[in-house]
CSV table of C-alpha atoms and ligand atoms in Angstrom, one decimal:
chain,number,residue,atom,x,y,z
A,1,MET,CA,-33.1,130.3,-0.2
A,2,ILE,CA,-36.6,128.6,-1.9
A,3,ASP,CA,-33.6,126.4,-4.5
A,4,ARG,CA,-32.4,124.7,-1.0
A,5,ARG,CA,-35.6,124.0,0.2
A,6,LEU,CA,-36.4,122.1,-3.3
A,7,LEU,CA,-33.3,120.5,-3.5
A,8,LEU,CA,-33.8,118.4,-0.1
A,9,LEU,CA,-37.4,117.9,-1.2
A,10,GLY,CA,-36.3,116.5,-4.0
A,11,VAL,CA,-33.2,114.5,-2.3
A,12,GLY,CA,-36.5,113.5,0.4
A,13,ALA,CA,-38.9,112.5,-2.3
A,14,VAL,CA,-36.5,110.5,-4.0
A,15,ALA,CA,-35.4,108.9,-0.8
A,16,LEU,CA,-39.0,107.6,0.1
A,17,PHE,CA,-39.8,106.1,-3.4
A,18,ALA,CA,-36.6,104.4,-3.7
A,19,GLY,CA,-37.8,102.9,-0.1
A,20,SER,CA,-41.2,102.2,-0.6
A,21,ARG,CA,-39.6,100.5,-4.7
A,22,TRP,CA,-37.7,98.4,-2.2
A,23,LEU,CA,-40.5,97.5,0.3
A,24,GLN,CA,-42.8,96.7,-2.6
A,25,GLY,CA,-40.3,94.6,-4.9
A,26,ASP,CA,-39.5,91.6,-2.1
A,27,ASP,CA,-43.4,92.0,-1.8
A,28,VAL,CA,-44.4,91.6,-4.8
A,29,ALA,CA,-41.5,89.0,-5.8
A,30,ALA,CA,-42.5,86.7,-2.9
A,31,ALA,CA,-46.1,86.1,-3.4
A,32,ASP,CA,-45.3,85.7,-7.6
A,33,SER,CA,-42.9,82.6,-6.5
A,34,PHE,CA,-45.5,80.3,-5.6
A,35,GLU,CA,-47.7,78.4,-7.0
A,36,ILE,CA,-50.7,78.8,-5.4
A,37,LYS,CA,-52.1,82.1,-4.5
A,38,LYS,CA,-55.0,84.0,-2.8
A,39,ASP,CA,-55.7,87.3,-1.6
A,40,ASP,CA,-55.5,87.9,1.6
A,41,SER,CA,-59.2,87.6,2.1
A,42,GLU,CA,-59.2,84.2,1.0
A,43,TRP,CA,-57.2,82.7,2.8
A,44,ARG,CA,-59.1,84.0,6.0
A,45,ARG,CA,-61.8,82.7,4.5
A,46,VAL,CA,-60.5,79.7,3.7
A,47,LEU,CA,-59.0,78.6,6.8
A,48,THR,CA,-59.8,78.8,10.9
A,49,LYS,CA,-58.8,82.5,12.6
A,50,PRO,CA,-55.5,79.4,14.1
A,51,GLN,CA,-54.4,78.5,11.2
A,52,TYR,CA,-54.3,82.4,9.3
A,53,GLU,CA,-52.6,83.4,12.5
A,54,VAL,CA,-49.7,80.7,12.2
A,55,LEU,CA,-49.5,80.5,8.5
A,56,ARG,CA,-50.2,84.0,6.2
A,57,LEU,CA,-49.0,86.5,10.1
A,58,HIS,CA,-46.4,84.7,11.3
A,59,ARG,CA,-47.0,83.8,14.2
A,60,THR,CA,-46.4,80.5,16.8
A,61,GLU,CA,-49.0,78.4,18.3
A,62,ILE,CA,-48.1,78.0,21.6
A,63,PRO,CA,-46.1,75.4,22.5
A,64,GLY,CA,-48.0,71.6,23.0
A,65,SER,CA,-51.2,73.3,22.0
A,66,SER,CA,-50.6,70.7,19.4
A,67,PRO,CA,-52.6,67.2,18.9
A,68,LEU,CA,-49.6,66.3,16.7
A,69,ASN,CA,-46.9,66.5,19.5
A,70,SER,CA,-48.3,62.9,20.6
A,71,GLU,CA,-48.5,61.5,17.0
A,72,LYS,CA,-46.9,58.6,16.5
A,73,ARG,CA,-48.9,57.2,13.7
A,74,LYS,CA,-47.0,56.3,10.5
A,75,GLY,CA,-48.2,59.6,8.1
A,76,THR,CA,-47.0,62.4,6.1
A,77,PHE,CA,-48.2,65.7,7.5
A,78,ALA,CA,-49.0,67.8,4.7
A,79,CYS,CA,-49.4,71.6,4.7
A,80,ALA,CA,-52.8,72.4,6.5
A,81,ALA,CA,-53.3,75.6,3.4
A,82,CYS,CA,-52.8,73.8,-0.1
A,83,ASP,CA,-52.7,70.0,0.7
A,84,LEU,CA,-49.3,69.4,-0.1
A,85,PRO,CA,-46.5,66.4,1.5
A,86,LEU,CA,-44.8,68.3,3.6
A,87,PHE,CA,-42.7,66.0,6.2
A,88,SER,CA,-42.8,62.0,7.3
A,89,SER,CA,-43.3,60.5,10.8
A,90,GLN,CA,-40.5,58.8,9.2
A,91,THR,CA,-38.4,62.1,10.2
A,92,LYS,CA,-40.0,63.0,13.5
A,93,PHE,CA,-38.7,63.2,16.8
A,94,ASP,CA,-39.5,64.5,19.9
A,95,SER,CA,-37.6,67.9,20.8
A,96,GLY,CA,-38.7,68.2,24.2
A,97,THR,CA,-39.5,71.7,22.3
A,98,GLY,CA,-43.7,71.4,22.3
A,99,TRP,CA,-43.4,71.7,18.7
A,100,PRO,CA,-43.9,68.7,16.4
A,101,SER,CA,-39.9,68.4,15.2
A,102,PHE,CA,-38.6,67.6,12.3
A,103,TYR,CA,-35.1,66.6,11.5
A,104,ALA,CA,-36.0,66.2,7.4
A,105,PRO,CA,-38.6,68.4,5.1
A,106,LEU,CA,-39.7,65.7,1.8
A,107,ALA,CA,-37.7,66.5,-1.8
A,108,SER,CA,-39.3,69.6,-2.6
A,109,ALA,CA,-41.9,70.7,-0.1
A,110,VAL,CA,-40.8,74.2,1.7
A,111,GLY,CA,-39.1,77.2,0.9
A,112,THR,CA,-36.7,79.1,3.7
A,113,SER,CA,-36.4,82.7,4.3
A,114,THR,CA,-34.2,85.1,6.9
A,115,ASP,CA,-36.1,87.0,9.0
A,116,HIS,CA,-35.2,89.1,12.1
A,117,ILE,CA,-38.1,88.9,14.4
A,118,LEU,CA,-36.5,87.6,17.7
A,119,ILE,CA,-33.3,90.4,16.5
A,120,MET,CA,-31.1,88.0,15.8
A,121,ALA,CA,-31.5,86.1,12.5
A,122,ARG,CA,-33.5,83.0,12.7
A,123,THR,CA,-33.9,80.7,9.4
A,124,GLU,CA,-38.5,81.2,8.5
A,125,VAL,CA,-40.0,77.4,6.7
A,126,HIS,CA,-42.5,77.9,4.2
A,127,CYS,CA,-44.6,76.1,2.4
A,128,ARG,CA,-42.4,75.7,-1.4
A,129,ARG,CA,-46.2,76.0,-3.2
A,130,CYS,CA,-48.1,78.3,-0.8
A,131,GLY,CA,-45.5,80.9,0.8
A,132,GLY,CA,-47.6,79.7,4.1
A,133,HIS,CA,-45.2,79.6,7.3
A,134,LEU,CA,-45.1,76.6,9.3
A,135,GLY,CA,-41.9,77.3,11.6
A,136,HIS,CA,-38.1,77.6,11.5
A,137,VAL,CA,-35.9,75.4,10.9
A,138,PHE,CA,-32.0,75.2,14.0
A,139,GLU,CA,-29.5,72.9,13.4
A,140,ASP,CA,-29.2,72.4,16.7
A,141,GLY,CA,-31.0,68.8,15.7
A,142,PRO,CA,-30.5,64.9,15.3
A,143,PRO,CA,-28.5,63.2,13.2
A,144,PRO,CA,-28.5,61.9,10.4
A,145,THR,CA,-28.7,66.1,9.6
A,146,GLY,CA,-28.1,68.3,12.4
A,147,LEU,CA,-31.3,70.0,11.9
A,148,ARG,CA,-34.0,70.6,13.8
A,149,TYR,CA,-37.6,72.0,11.7
A,150,CYS,CA,-39.6,73.0,14.4
A,151,ILE,CA,-43.0,73.7,13.3
A,152,ASN,CA,-46.6,74.8,14.1
A,153,GLY,CA,-49.0,71.7,14.4
A,154,VAL,CA,-51.4,73.9,13.8
A,155,ALA,CA,-49.9,74.5,10.1
A,156,LEU,CA,-49.9,71.3,9.6
A,157,LYS,CA,-52.5,68.6,8.9
A,158,PHE,CA,-52.1,64.5,9.7
A,159,ALA,CA,-52.7,62.1,7.4
A,160,PRO,CA,-51.8,58.7,8.5
A,161,ASP,CA,-50.8,55.9,5.8
A,162,ALA,CA,-53.5,53.6,5.2
A,163,PRO,CA,-52.9,50.0,7.5
A,164,ALA,CA,-50.9,47.6,5.2
B,201,ZN,ZN1,-49.0,74.8,1.4
């Protein structure tokens, strides 16, 4: 009887160990792959609360809340956390969703992962350099890519082109 209990305890411990290793391995791999790394308290200090909630906690801003929805000037949209240029105004379109939308990112600007937050799998989009969460990409966008990068405006900073 004692042996059996010990055996069960052993199996449980191994399962727990394997489980925590798996979670940890995932997090470490993700954090290690970004050029810009800051600990959570540092991100809280350098970002505004709404920026922190989207970029670091993967929250979604209220649709229609971003002034960048109506931004029509030529220029570049950069990461609000690390200033990496992410999208050009040339690929911006009005998706009618209430979130700034683009049909393509700039070259090597963003990375993607799969999230299951709303049960169905979605493709999450983040800044290639700091890992900050930007939004999601869907396959119902306009030509030429057919993609719709649905981006939280609060995760972006707009810099208009200098007048020619
Ligand atoms: Zn960034």
